Amino acid sequence: MLLQILIHEPQQLAVIVSKTPHWVWGLLAGLLMLGASQLKARQVARTRVAVTPVAMTLFSFLGMLSGFKGSANMGIAIALWAAACAACMVLMLRYTVRAPQGTRYDARAKKFILPGSAAPLGLIIGIFLTKYGAGIELAIQPDLLLDTRFVYSLASLYGMFSGAFLARGWRLWNLARATCPVTGSTKQSFI
């Protein structure tokens, strides 16, 4: 429905945006700042490397829960979210074994040296747009909560975003675990 509105009645976008609560734009600004901070090379403490993927996974999961509140399909949606999260994480870890080139872990300072990357920003925007789009769709057509294809595909999409974030964090934590504290060199295994 939202896609049809954007194609056939693009002027309705202004109405949709004007009816969006102001706090949503504040949340978007904060998320964009978080994602933009990862565009440039930086040093990041170990705890922040753990907090960001967990926080974004929680945001994704809570977005799904709030969006499907009252749906008879909630149990299956949660199972699909978990399955998609695990599958995406496993696939990413399997096919992208090493951390991005230029990534290092300083064991003495307990910090990661990370190259800039647009991937986290893309994932953050993806989760936000999924939640925002689903909210609009459900506001226009509340009966979508009964549509299993809508609920299951959205739950799977949220799960895939979460799996991608968790895989990135897992890969970095494995780099830290594999780094010798005295020499700073890494062991062979990154998985």
PDB file of N, CA and C in Angstrom, residues 74-180:
ATOM      1  N   MET A  74       2.095 -13.881  16.486  1.00  0.00           N
ATOM      2  CA  MET A  74       3.271 -13.399  17.216  1.00  0.00           C
ATOM      3  C   MET A  74       4.268 -14.516  17.527  1.00  0.00           C
ATOM      4  N   GLY A  75       3.803 -15.664  17.990  1.00  0.00           N
ATOM      5  CA  GLY A  75       4.719 -16.748  18.340  1.00  0.00           C
ATOM      6  C   GLY A  75       5.550 -17.212  17.157  1.00  0.00           C
ATOM      7  N   ILE A  76       4.909 -17.397  16.021  1.00  0.00           N
ATOM      8  CA  ILE A  76       5.633 -17.826  14.824  1.00  0.00           C
ATOM      9  C   ILE A  76       6.544 -16.699  14.337  1.00  0.00           C
ATOM     10  N   ALA A  77       6.085 -15.465  14.466  1.00  0.00           N
ATOM     11  CA  ALA A  77       6.919 -14.323  14.061  1.00  0.00           C
ATOM     12  C   ALA A  77       8.204 -14.273  14.882  1.00  0.00           C
ATOM     13  N   ILE A  78       8.106 -14.507  16.183  1.00  0.00           N
ATOM     14  CA  ILE A  78       9.304 -14.515  17.034  1.00  0.00           C
ATOM     15  C   ILE A  78      10.240 -15.646  16.617  1.00  0.00           C
ATOM     16  N   ALA A  79       9.678 -16.814  16.343  1.00  0.00           N
ATOM     17  CA  ALA A  79      10.498 -17.949  15.903  1.00  0.00           C
ATOM     18  C   ALA A  79      11.180 -17.640  14.572  1.00  0.00           C
ATOM     19  N   LEU A  80      10.458 -17.020  13.648  1.00  0.00           N
ATOM     20  CA  LEU A  80      11.062 -16.657  12.351  1.00  0.00           C
ATOM     21  C   LEU A  80      12.140 -15.603  12.535  1.00  0.00           C
ATOM     22  N   TRP A  81      11.888 -14.627  13.417  1.00  0.00           N
ATOM     23  CA  TRP A  81      12.899 -13.604  13.705  1.00  0.00           C
ATOM     24  C   TRP A  81      14.177 -14.283  14.189  1.00  0.00           C
ATOM     25  N   ALA A  82      14.050 -15.189  15.155  1.00  0.00           N
ATOM     26  CA  ALA A  82      15.220 -15.872  15.713  1.00  0.00           C
ATOM     27  C   ALA A  82      15.928 -16.718  14.657  1.00  0.00           C
ATOM     28  N   ALA A  83      15.159 -17.426  13.842  1.00  0.00           N
ATOM     29  CA  ALA A  83      15.753 -18.267  12.798  1.00  0.00           C
ATOM     30  C   ALA A  83      16.478 -17.415  11.758  1.00  0.00           C
ATOM     31  N   ALA A  84      15.866 -16.321  11.334  1.00  0.00           N
ATOM     32  CA  ALA A  84      16.506 -15.436  10.344  1.00  0.00           C
ATOM     33  C   ALA A  84      17.750 -14.786  10.932  1.00  0.00           C
ATOM     34  N   CYS A  85      17.677 -14.401  12.198  1.00  0.00           N
ATOM     35  CA  CYS A  85      18.831 -13.801  12.879  1.00  0.00           C
ATOM     36  C   CYS A  85      19.991 -14.800  12.898  1.00  0.00           C
ATOM     37  N   ALA A  86      19.713 -16.024  13.341  1.00  0.00           N
ATOM     38  CA  ALA A  86      20.759 -17.050  13.421  1.00  0.00           C
ATOM     39  C   ALA A  86      21.304 -17.396  12.035  1.00  0.00           C
ATOM     40  N   ALA A  87      20.421 -17.551  11.055  1.00  0.00           N
ATOM     41  CA  ALA A  87      20.858 -17.912   9.709  1.00  0.00           C
ATOM     42  C   ALA A  87      21.740 -16.825   9.099  1.00  0.00           C
ATOM     43  N   CYS A  88      21.324 -15.582   9.246  1.00  0.00           N
ATOM     44  CA  CYS A  88      22.110 -14.477   8.687  1.00  0.00           C
ATOM     45  C   CYS A  88      23.476 -14.392   9.378  1.00  0.00           C
ATOM     46  N   MET A  89      23.467 -14.551  10.680  1.00  0.00           N
ATOM     47  CA  MET A  89      24.725 -14.488  11.427  1.00  0.00           C
ATOM     48  C   MET A  89      25.665 -15.616  10.988  1.00  0.00           C
ATOM     49  N   VAL A  90      25.144 -16.820  10.895  1.00  0.00           N
ATOM     50  CA  VAL A  90      25.967 -17.966  10.486  1.00  0.00           C
ATOM     51  C   VAL A  90      26.507 -17.759   9.072  1.00  0.00           C
ATOM     52  N   LEU A  91      25.655 -17.325   8.153  1.00  0.00           N
ATOM     53  CA  LEU A  91      26.103 -17.111   6.777  1.00  0.00           C
ATOM     54  C   LEU A  91      27.161 -16.026   6.694  1.00  0.00           C
ATOM     55  N   MET A  92      26.957 -14.943   7.415  1.00  0.00           N
ATOM     56  CA  MET A  92      27.949 -13.865   7.379  1.00  0.00           C
ATOM     57  C   MET A  92      29.273 -14.306   7.986  1.00  0.00           C
ATOM     58  N   LEU A  93      29.211 -15.056   9.066  1.00  0.00           N
ATOM     59  CA  LEU A  93      30.448 -15.526   9.685  1.00  0.00           C
ATOM     60  C   LEU A  93      31.131 -16.572   8.807  1.00  0.00           C
ATOM     61  N   ARG A  94      30.343 -17.347   8.120  1.00  0.00           N
ATOM     62  CA  ARG A  94      30.912 -18.393   7.253  1.00  0.00           C
ATOM     63  C   ARG A  94      31.581 -17.798   6.021  1.00  0.00           C
ATOM     64  N   TYR A  95      30.973 -16.791   5.417  1.00  0.00           N
ATOM     65  CA  TYR A  95      31.472 -16.260   4.148  1.00  0.00           C
ATOM     66  C   TYR A  95      32.255 -14.962   4.279  1.00  0.00           C
ATOM     67  N   THR A  96      32.283 -14.394   5.438  1.00  0.00           N
ATOM     68  CA  THR A  96      33.101 -13.211   5.698  1.00  0.00           C
ATOM     69  C   THR A  96      33.850 -13.487   6.996  1.00  0.00           C
ATOM     70  N   VAL A  97      34.832 -14.353   6.898  1.00  0.00           N
ATOM     71  CA  VAL A  97      35.493 -14.876   8.093  1.00  0.00           C
ATOM     72  C   VAL A  97      36.274 -13.801   8.840  1.00  0.00           C
ATOM     73  N   ARG A  98      36.989 -12.997   8.138  1.00  0.00           N
ATOM     74  CA  ARG A  98      37.863 -12.025   8.804  1.00  0.00           C
ATOM     75  C   ARG A  98      37.178 -10.667   8.984  1.00  0.00           C
ATOM     76  N   ALA A  99      37.662  -9.949   9.966  1.00  0.00           N
ATOM     77  CA  ALA A  99      37.199  -8.578  10.170  1.00  0.00           C
ATOM     78  C   ALA A  99      37.661  -7.750   8.972  1.00  0.00           C
ATOM     79  N   PRO A 100      37.024  -6.609   8.710  1.00  0.00           N
ATOM     80  CA  PRO A 100      37.412  -5.783   7.563  1.00  0.00           C
ATOM     81  C   PRO A 100      38.902  -5.425   7.579  1.00  0.00           C
ATOM     82  N   GLN A 101      39.468  -5.297   6.383  1.00  0.00           N
ATOM     83  CA  GLN A 101      40.884  -4.969   6.261  1.00  0.00           C
ATOM     84  C   GLN A 101      41.187  -3.678   7.013  1.00  0.00           C
ATOM     85  N   GLY A 102      42.259  -3.688   7.764  1.00  0.00           N
ATOM     86  CA  GLY A 102      42.649  -2.525   8.552  1.00  0.00           C
ATOM     87  C   GLY A 102      42.150  -2.586   9.986  1.00  0.00           C
ATOM     88  N   THR A 103      41.324  -3.571  10.299  1.00  0.00           N
ATOM     89  CA  THR A 103      40.816  -3.709  11.663  1.00  0.00           C
ATOM     90  C   THR A 103      41.891  -4.355  12.526  1.00  0.00           C
ATOM     91  N   ARG A 104      42.120  -3.753  13.665  1.00  0.00           N
ATOM     92  CA  ARG A 104      43.103  -4.302  14.604  1.00  0.00           C
ATOM     93  C   ARG A 104      42.536  -4.194  16.009  1.00  0.00           C
ATOM     94  N   TYR A 105      43.120  -4.963  16.898  1.00  0.00           N
ATOM     95  CA  TYR A 105      42.752  -4.867  18.299  1.00  0.00           C
ATOM     96  C   TYR A 105      44.011  -4.576  19.090  1.00  0.00           C
ATOM     97  N   ASP A 106      43.993  -3.497  19.861  1.00  0.00           N
ATOM     98  CA  ASP A 106      45.108  -3.132  20.732  1.00  0.00           C
ATOM     99  C   ASP A 106      44.807  -3.714  22.105  1.00  0.00           C
ATOM    100  N   ALA A 107      45.471  -4.834  22.415  1.00  0.00           N
ATOM    101  CA  ALA A 107      45.184  -5.555  23.655  1.00  0.00           C
ATOM    102  C   ALA A 107      45.569  -4.746  24.885  1.00  0.00           C
ATOM    103  N   ARG A 108      46.607  -3.941  24.783  1.00  0.00           N
ATOM    104  CA  ARG A 108      47.026  -3.152  25.948  1.00  0.00           C
ATOM    105  C   ARG A 108      46.018  -2.057  26.274  1.00  0.00           C
ATOM    106  N   ALA A 109      45.537  -1.376  25.250  1.00  0.00           N
ATOM    107  CA  ALA A 109      44.554  -0.301  25.467  1.00  0.00           C
ATOM    108  C   ALA A 109      43.132  -0.840  25.536  1.00  0.00           C
ATOM    109  N   LYS A 110      42.971  -2.114  25.182  1.00  0.00           N
ATOM    110  CA  LYS A 110      41.652  -2.759  25.126  1.00  0.00           C
ATOM    111  C   LYS A 110      40.707  -1.986  24.211  1.00  0.00           C
ATOM    112  N   LYS A 111      41.249  -1.632  23.034  1.00  0.00           N
ATOM    113  CA  LYS A 111      40.471  -0.893  22.043  1.00  0.00           C
ATOM    114  C   LYS A 111      40.648  -1.513  20.672  1.00  0.00           C
ATOM    115  N   PHE A 112      39.598  -1.360  19.876  1.00  0.00           N
ATOM    116  CA  PHE A 112      39.649  -1.762  18.479  1.00  0.00           C
ATOM    117  C   PHE A 112      40.024  -0.553  17.649  1.00  0.00           C
ATOM    118  N   ILE A 113      40.854  -0.751  16.644  1.00  0.00           N
ATOM    119  CA  ILE A 113      41.148   0.270  15.647  1.00  0.00           C
ATOM    120  C   ILE A 113      40.355  -0.171  14.420  1.00  0.00           C
ATOM    121  N   LEU A 114      39.342   0.599  14.084  1.00  0.00           N
ATOM    122  CA  LEU A 114      38.414   0.215  13.022  1.00  0.00           C
ATOM    123  C   LEU A 114      38.507   1.171  11.841  1.00  0.00           C
ATOM    124  N   PRO A 115      38.546   0.633  10.623  1.00  0.00           N
ATOM    125  CA  PRO A 115      38.464   1.511   9.450  1.00  0.00           C
ATOM    126  C   PRO A 115      37.026   2.007   9.323  1.00  0.00           C
ATOM    127  N   GLY A 116      36.846   3.074   8.608  1.00  0.00           N
ATOM    128  CA  GLY A 116      35.493   3.565   8.383  1.00  0.00           C
ATOM    129  C   GLY A 116      34.700   2.584   7.532  1.00  0.00           C
ATOM    130  N   SER A 117      33.394   2.533   7.791  1.00  0.00           N
ATOM    131  CA  SER A 117      32.543   1.628   7.046  1.00  0.00           C
ATOM    132  C   SER A 117      31.131   2.188   6.971  1.00  0.00           C
ATOM    133  N   ALA A 118      30.526   2.047   5.802  1.00  0.00           N
ATOM    134  CA  ALA A 118      29.133   2.475   5.619  1.00  0.00           C
ATOM    135  C   ALA A 118      28.158   1.360   5.985  1.00  0.00           C
ATOM    136  N   ALA A 119      28.662   0.146   6.200  1.00  0.00           N
ATOM    137  CA  ALA A 119      27.782  -0.990   6.493  1.00  0.00           C
ATOM    138  C   ALA A 119      26.919  -0.766   7.734  1.00  0.00           C
ATOM    139  N   PRO A 120      27.473  -0.330   8.865  1.00  0.00           N
ATOM    140  CA  PRO A 120      26.610  -0.109  10.032  1.00  0.00           C
ATOM    141  C   PRO A 120      25.535   0.948   9.774  1.00  0.00           C
ATOM    142  N   LEU A 121      25.892   2.016   9.078  1.00  0.00           N
ATOM    143  CA  LEU A 121      24.909   3.055   8.752  1.00  0.00           C
ATOM    144  C   LEU A 121      23.797   2.473   7.885  1.00  0.00           C
ATOM    145  N   GLY A 122      24.160   1.655   6.910  1.00  0.00           N
ATOM    146  CA  GLY A 122      23.157   1.024   6.056  1.00  0.00           C
ATOM    147  C   GLY A 122      22.225   0.118   6.844  1.00  0.00           C
ATOM    148  N   LEU A 123      22.781  -0.645   7.768  1.00  0.00           N
ATOM    149  CA  LEU A 123      21.954  -1.527   8.594  1.00  0.00           C
ATOM    150  C   LEU A 123      21.028  -0.721   9.508  1.00  0.00           C
ATOM    151  N   ILE A 124      21.560   0.339  10.093  1.00  0.00           N
ATOM    152  CA  ILE A 124      20.756   1.192  10.978  1.00  0.00           C
ATOM    153  C   ILE A 124      19.598   1.816  10.196  1.00  0.00           C
ATOM    154  N   ILE A 125      19.897   2.353   9.029  1.00  0.00           N
ATOM    155  CA  ILE A 125      18.845   2.953   8.205  1.00  0.00           C
ATOM    156  C   ILE A 125      17.845   1.881   7.781  1.00  0.00           C
ATOM    157  N   GLY A 126      18.335   0.698   7.449  1.00  0.00           N
ATOM    158  CA  GLY A 126      17.451  -0.401   7.053  1.00  0.00           C
ATOM    159  C   GLY A 126      16.462  -0.767   8.152  1.00  0.00           C
ATOM    160  N   ILE A 127      16.957  -0.880   9.387  1.00  0.00           N
ATOM    161  CA  ILE A 127      16.070  -1.209  10.507  1.00  0.00           C
ATOM    162  C   ILE A 127      15.061  -0.090  10.725  1.00  0.00           C
ATOM    163  N   PHE A 128      15.532   1.166  10.694  1.00  0.00           N
ATOM    164  CA  PHE A 128      14.626   2.290  10.914  1.00  0.00           C
ATOM    165  C   PHE A 128      13.543   2.336   9.835  1.00  0.00           C
ATOM    166  N   LEU A 129      13.945   2.239   8.569  1.00  0.00           N
ATOM    167  CA  LEU A 129      12.963   2.313   7.477  1.00  0.00           C
ATOM    168  C   LEU A 129      11.987   1.135   7.510  1.00  0.00           C
ATOM    169  N   THR A 130      12.469  -0.021   7.921  1.00  0.00           N
ATOM    170  CA  THR A 130      11.572  -1.174   8.052  1.00  0.00           C
ATOM    171  C   THR A 130      10.528  -0.889   9.115  1.00  0.00           C
ATOM    172  N   LYS A 131      10.971  -0.391  10.263  1.00  0.00           N
ATOM    173  CA  LYS A 131      10.042  -0.087  11.359  1.00  0.00           C
ATOM    174  C   LYS A 131       9.090   1.037  10.959  1.00  0.00           C
ATOM    175  N   TYR A 132       9.605   2.079  10.342  1.00  0.00           N
ATOM    176  CA  TYR A 132       8.786   3.228   9.940  1.00  0.00           C
ATOM    177  C   TYR A 132       7.770   2.804   8.873  1.00  0.00           C
ATOM    178  N   GLY A 133       8.237   2.090   7.864  1.00  0.00           N
ATOM    179  CA  GLY A 133       7.342   1.627   6.798  1.00  0.00           C
ATOM    180  C   GLY A 133       6.273   0.690   7.319  1.00  0.00           C
ATOM    181  N   ALA A 134       6.658  -0.215   8.211  1.00  0.00           N
ATOM    182  CA  ALA A 134       5.675  -1.144   8.789  1.00  0.00           C
ATOM    183  C   ALA A 134       4.648  -0.373   9.609  1.00  0.00           C
ATOM    184  N   GLY A 135       5.100   0.637  10.341  1.00  0.00           N
ATOM    185  CA  GLY A 135       4.170   1.456  11.127  1.00  0.00           C
ATOM    186  C   GLY A 135       3.159   2.170  10.250  1.00  0.00           C
ATOM    187  N   ILE A 136       3.618   2.685   9.128  1.00  0.00           N
ATOM    188  CA  ILE A 136       2.716   3.369   8.196  1.00  0.00           C
ATOM    189  C   ILE A 136       1.733   2.366   7.598  1.00  0.00           C
ATOM    190  N   GLU A 137       2.256   1.233   7.139  1.00  0.00           N
ATOM    191  CA  GLU A 137       1.382   0.206   6.552  1.00  0.00           C
ATOM    192  C   GLU A 137       0.302  -0.232   7.539  1.00  0.00           C
ATOM    193  N   LEU A 138       0.700  -0.450   8.784  1.00  0.00           N
ATOM    194  CA  LEU A 138      -0.266  -0.910   9.786  1.00  0.00           C
ATOM    195  C   LEU A 138      -1.244   0.193  10.177  1.00  0.00           C
ATOM    196  N   ALA A 139      -0.819   1.462  10.107  1.00  0.00           N
ATOM    197  CA  ALA A 139      -1.742   2.561  10.385  1.00  0.00           C
ATOM    198  C   ALA A 139      -2.793   2.673   9.279  1.00  0.00           C
ATOM    199  N   ILE A 140      -2.364   2.440   8.044  1.00  0.00           N
ATOM    200  CA  ILE A 140      -3.283   2.523   6.903  1.00  0.00           C
ATOM    201  C   ILE A 140      -4.171   1.278   6.833  1.00  0.00           C
ATOM    202  N   GLN A 141      -3.554   0.112   7.079  1.00  0.00           N
ATOM    203  CA  GLN A 141      -4.282  -1.164   6.962  1.00  0.00           C
ATOM    204  C   GLN A 141      -4.050  -2.025   8.210  1.00  0.00           C
ATOM    205  N   PRO A 142      -4.753  -1.754   9.286  1.00  0.00           N
ATOM    206  CA  PRO A 142      -4.536  -2.526  10.519  1.00  0.00           C
ATOM    207  C   PRO A 142      -4.747  -4.033  10.344  1.00  0.00           C
ATOM    208  N   ASP A 143      -5.543  -4.420   9.364  1.00  0.00           N
ATOM    209  CA  ASP A 143      -5.794  -5.845   9.138  1.00  0.00           C
ATOM    210  C   ASP A 143      -4.557  -6.603   8.658  1.00  0.00           C
ATOM    211  N   LEU A 144      -3.482  -5.879   8.323  1.00  0.00           N
ATOM    212  CA  LEU A 144      -2.249  -6.559   7.924  1.00  0.00           C
ATOM    213  C   LEU A 144      -1.695  -7.429   9.053  1.00  0.00           C
ATOM    214  N   LEU A 145      -2.088  -7.138  10.281  1.00  0.00           N
ATOM    215  CA  LEU A 145      -1.669  -7.981  11.395  1.00  0.00           C
ATOM    216  C   LEU A 145      -2.168  -9.414  11.232  1.00  0.00           C
ATOM    217  N   LEU A 146      -3.207  -9.587  10.439  1.00  0.00           N
ATOM    218  CA  LEU A 146      -3.773 -10.913  10.200  1.00  0.00           C
ATOM    219  C   LEU A 146      -3.156 -11.582   8.974  1.00  0.00           C
ATOM    220  N   ASP A 147      -2.408 -10.819   8.191  1.00  0.00           N
ATOM    221  CA  ASP A 147      -1.792 -11.336   6.971  1.00  0.00           C
ATOM    222  C   ASP A 147      -0.470 -12.019   7.323  1.00  0.00           C
ATOM    223  N   THR A 148      -0.469 -13.340   7.263  1.00  0.00           N
ATOM    224  CA  THR A 148       0.730 -14.078   7.668  1.00  0.00           C
ATOM    225  C   THR A 148       1.937 -13.744   6.792  1.00  0.00           C
ATOM    226  N   ARG A 149       1.745 -13.510   5.507  1.00  0.00           N
ATOM    227  CA  ARG A 149       2.886 -13.167   4.632  1.00  0.00           C
ATOM    228  C   ARG A 149       3.535 -11.871   5.089  1.00  0.00           C
ATOM    229  N   PHE A 150       2.723 -10.872   5.439  1.00  0.00           N
ATOM    230  CA  PHE A 150       3.249  -9.585   5.896  1.00  0.00           C
ATOM    231  C   PHE A 150       4.010  -9.769   7.206  1.00  0.00           C
ATOM    232  N   VAL A 151       3.374 -10.406   8.172  1.00  0.00           N
ATOM    233  CA  VAL A 151       3.979 -10.583   9.497  1.00  0.00           C
ATOM    234  C   VAL A 151       5.250 -11.420   9.414  1.00  0.00           C
ATOM    235  N   TYR A 152       5.200 -12.526   8.705  1.00  0.00           N
ATOM    236  CA  TYR A 152       6.350 -13.425   8.647  1.00  0.00           C
ATOM    237  C   TYR A 152       7.514 -12.823   7.864  1.00  0.00           C
ATOM    238  N   SER A 153       7.221 -12.140   6.772  1.00  0.00           N
ATOM    239  CA  SER A 153       8.318 -11.545   5.996  1.00  0.00           C
ATOM    240  C   SER A 153       8.967 -10.399   6.768  1.00  0.00           C
ATOM    241  N   LEU A 154       8.171  -9.610   7.458  1.00  0.00           N
ATOM    242  CA  LEU A 154       8.726  -8.509   8.249  1.00  0.00           C
ATOM    243  C   LEU A 154       9.550  -9.043   9.420  1.00  0.00           C
ATOM    244  N   ALA A 155       9.050 -10.068  10.086  1.00  0.00           N
ATOM    245  CA  ALA A 155       9.796 -10.666  11.194  1.00  0.00           C
ATOM    246  C   ALA A 155      11.128 -11.220  10.695  1.00  0.00           C
ATOM    247  N   SER A 156      11.124 -11.855   9.530  1.00  0.00           N
ATOM    248  CA  SER A 156      12.357 -12.396   8.957  1.00  0.00           C
ATOM    249  C   SER A 156      13.329 -11.281   8.602  1.00  0.00           C
ATOM    250  N   LEU A 157      12.821 -10.189   8.048  1.00  0.00           N
ATOM    251  CA  LEU A 157      13.678  -9.057   7.700  1.00  0.00           C
ATOM    252  C   LEU A 157      14.328  -8.459   8.949  1.00  0.00           C
ATOM    253  N   TYR A 158      13.525  -8.254   9.994  1.00  0.00           N
ATOM    254  CA  TYR A 158      14.093  -7.771  11.261  1.00  0.00           C
ATOM    255  C   TYR A 158      15.174  -8.736  11.759  1.00  0.00           C
ATOM    256  N   GLY A 159      14.929 -10.023  11.653  1.00  0.00           N
ATOM    257  CA  GLY A 159      15.904 -11.014  12.093  1.00  0.00           C
ATOM    258  C   GLY A 159      17.201 -10.958  11.303  1.00  0.00           C
ATOM    259  N   MET A 160      17.088 -10.749   9.990  1.00  0.00           N
ATOM    260  CA  MET A 160      18.297 -10.660   9.163  1.00  0.00           C
ATOM    261  C   MET A 160      19.140  -9.440   9.533  1.00  0.00           C
ATOM    262  N   PHE A 161      18.489  -8.299   9.772  1.00  0.00           N
ATOM    263  CA  PHE A 161      19.240  -7.115  10.213  1.00  0.00           C
ATOM    264  C   PHE A 161      19.968  -7.408  11.525  1.00  0.00           C
ATOM    265  N   SER A 162      19.273  -8.040  12.443  1.00  0.00           N
ATOM    266  CA  SER A 162      19.883  -8.364  13.736  1.00  0.00           C
ATOM    267  C   SER A 162      21.056  -9.309  13.568  1.00  0.00           C
ATOM    268  N   GLY A 163      20.896 -10.325  12.746  1.00  0.00           N
ATOM    269  CA  GLY A 163      21.982 -11.273  12.509  1.00  0.00           C
ATOM    270  C   GLY A 163      23.211 -10.606  11.920  1.00  0.00           C
ATOM    271  N   ALA A 164      23.002  -9.644  11.025  1.00  0.00           N
ATOM    272  CA  ALA A 164      24.132  -8.925  10.426  1.00  0.00           C
ATOM    273  C   ALA A 164      24.889  -8.122  11.478  1.00  0.00           C
ATOM    274  N   PHE A 165      24.164  -7.440  12.358  1.00  0.00           N
ATOM    275  CA  PHE A 165      24.820  -6.681  13.429  1.00  0.00           C
ATOM    276  C   PHE A 165      25.574  -7.607  14.380  1.00  0.00           C
ATOM    277  N   LEU A 166      24.927  -8.697  14.763  1.00  0.00           N
ATOM    278  CA  LEU A 166      25.560  -9.611  15.707  1.00  0.00           C
ATOM    279  C   LEU A 166      26.782 -10.286  15.100  1.00  0.00           C
ATOM    280  N   ALA A 167      26.754 -10.599  13.812  1.00  0.00           N
ATOM    281  CA  ALA A 167      27.913 -11.203  13.150  1.00  0.00           C
ATOM    282  C   ALA A 167      29.102 -10.255  13.172  1.00  0.00           C
ATOM    283  N   ARG A 168      28.839  -8.994  12.932  1.00  0.00           N
ATOM    284  CA  ARG A 168      29.924  -8.005  12.951  1.00  0.00           C
ATOM    285  C   ARG A 168      30.554  -7.926  14.341  1.00  0.00           C
ATOM    286  N   GLY A 169      29.714  -7.845  15.359  1.00  0.00           N
ATOM    287  CA  GLY A 169      30.231  -7.802  16.722  1.00  0.00           C
ATOM    288  C   GLY A 169      30.984  -9.070  17.093  1.00  0.00           C
ATOM    289  N   TRP A 170      30.439 -10.218  16.696  1.00  0.00           N
ATOM    290  CA  TRP A 170      31.081 -11.499  16.980  1.00  0.00           C
ATOM    291  C   TRP A 170      32.460 -11.574  16.335  1.00  0.00           C
ATOM    292  N   ARG A 171      32.541 -11.120  15.087  1.00  0.00           N
ATOM    293  CA  ARG A 171      33.807 -11.147  14.358  1.00  0.00           C
ATOM    294  C   ARG A 171      34.859 -10.294  15.077  1.00  0.00           C
ATOM    295  N   LEU A 172      34.447  -9.125  15.557  1.00  0.00           N
ATOM    296  CA  LEU A 172      35.390  -8.253  16.262  1.00  0.00           C
ATOM    297  C   LEU A 172      35.816  -8.848  17.598  1.00  0.00           C
ATOM    298  N   TRP A 173      34.863  -9.423  18.320  1.00  0.00           N
ATOM    299  CA  TRP A 173      35.211 -10.041  19.605  1.00  0.00           C
ATOM    300  C   TRP A 173      36.162 -11.219  19.397  1.00  0.00           C
ATOM    301  N   ASN A 174      35.989 -11.956  18.326  1.00  0.00           N
ATOM    302  CA  ASN A 174      36.912 -13.055  18.043  1.00  0.00           C
ATOM    303  C   ASN A 174      38.299 -12.531  17.704  1.00  0.00           C
ATOM    304  N   LEU A 175      38.363 -11.390  17.042  1.00  0.00           N
ATOM    305  CA  LEU A 175      39.654 -10.767  16.763  1.00  0.00           C
ATOM    306  C   LEU A 175      40.340 -10.409  18.081  1.00  0.00           C
ATOM    307  N   ALA A 176      39.597  -9.849  19.011  1.00  0.00           N
ATOM    308  CA  ALA A 176      40.167  -9.489  20.318  1.00  0.00           C
ATOM    309  C   ALA A 176      40.631 -10.740  21.065  1.00  0.00           C
ATOM    310  N   ARG A 177      39.828 -11.776  21.005  1.00  0.00           N
ATOM    311  CA  ARG A 177      40.163 -13.019  21.693  1.00  0.00           C
ATOM    312  C   ARG A 177      41.412 -13.663  21.097  1.00  0.00           C
ATOM    313  N   ALA A 178      41.598 -13.488  19.792  1.00  0.00           N
ATOM    314  CA  ALA A 178      42.729 -14.114  19.107  1.00  0.00           C
ATOM    315  C   ALA A 178      44.003 -13.279  19.178  1.00  0.00           C
ATOM    316  N   THR A 179      43.922 -12.062  19.700  1.00  0.00           N
ATOM    317  CA  THR A 179      45.087 -11.184  19.767  1.00  0.00           C
ATOM    318  C   THR A 179      45.879 -11.463  21.035  1.00  0.00           C
ATOM    319  N   CYS A 180      47.175 -11.671  20.863  1.00  0.00           N
ATOM    320  CA  CYS A 180      48.051 -11.908  22.013  1.00  0.00           C
ATOM    321  C   CYS A 180      48.285 -10.586  22.730  1.00  0.00           C
TER     322      CYS A 180
END
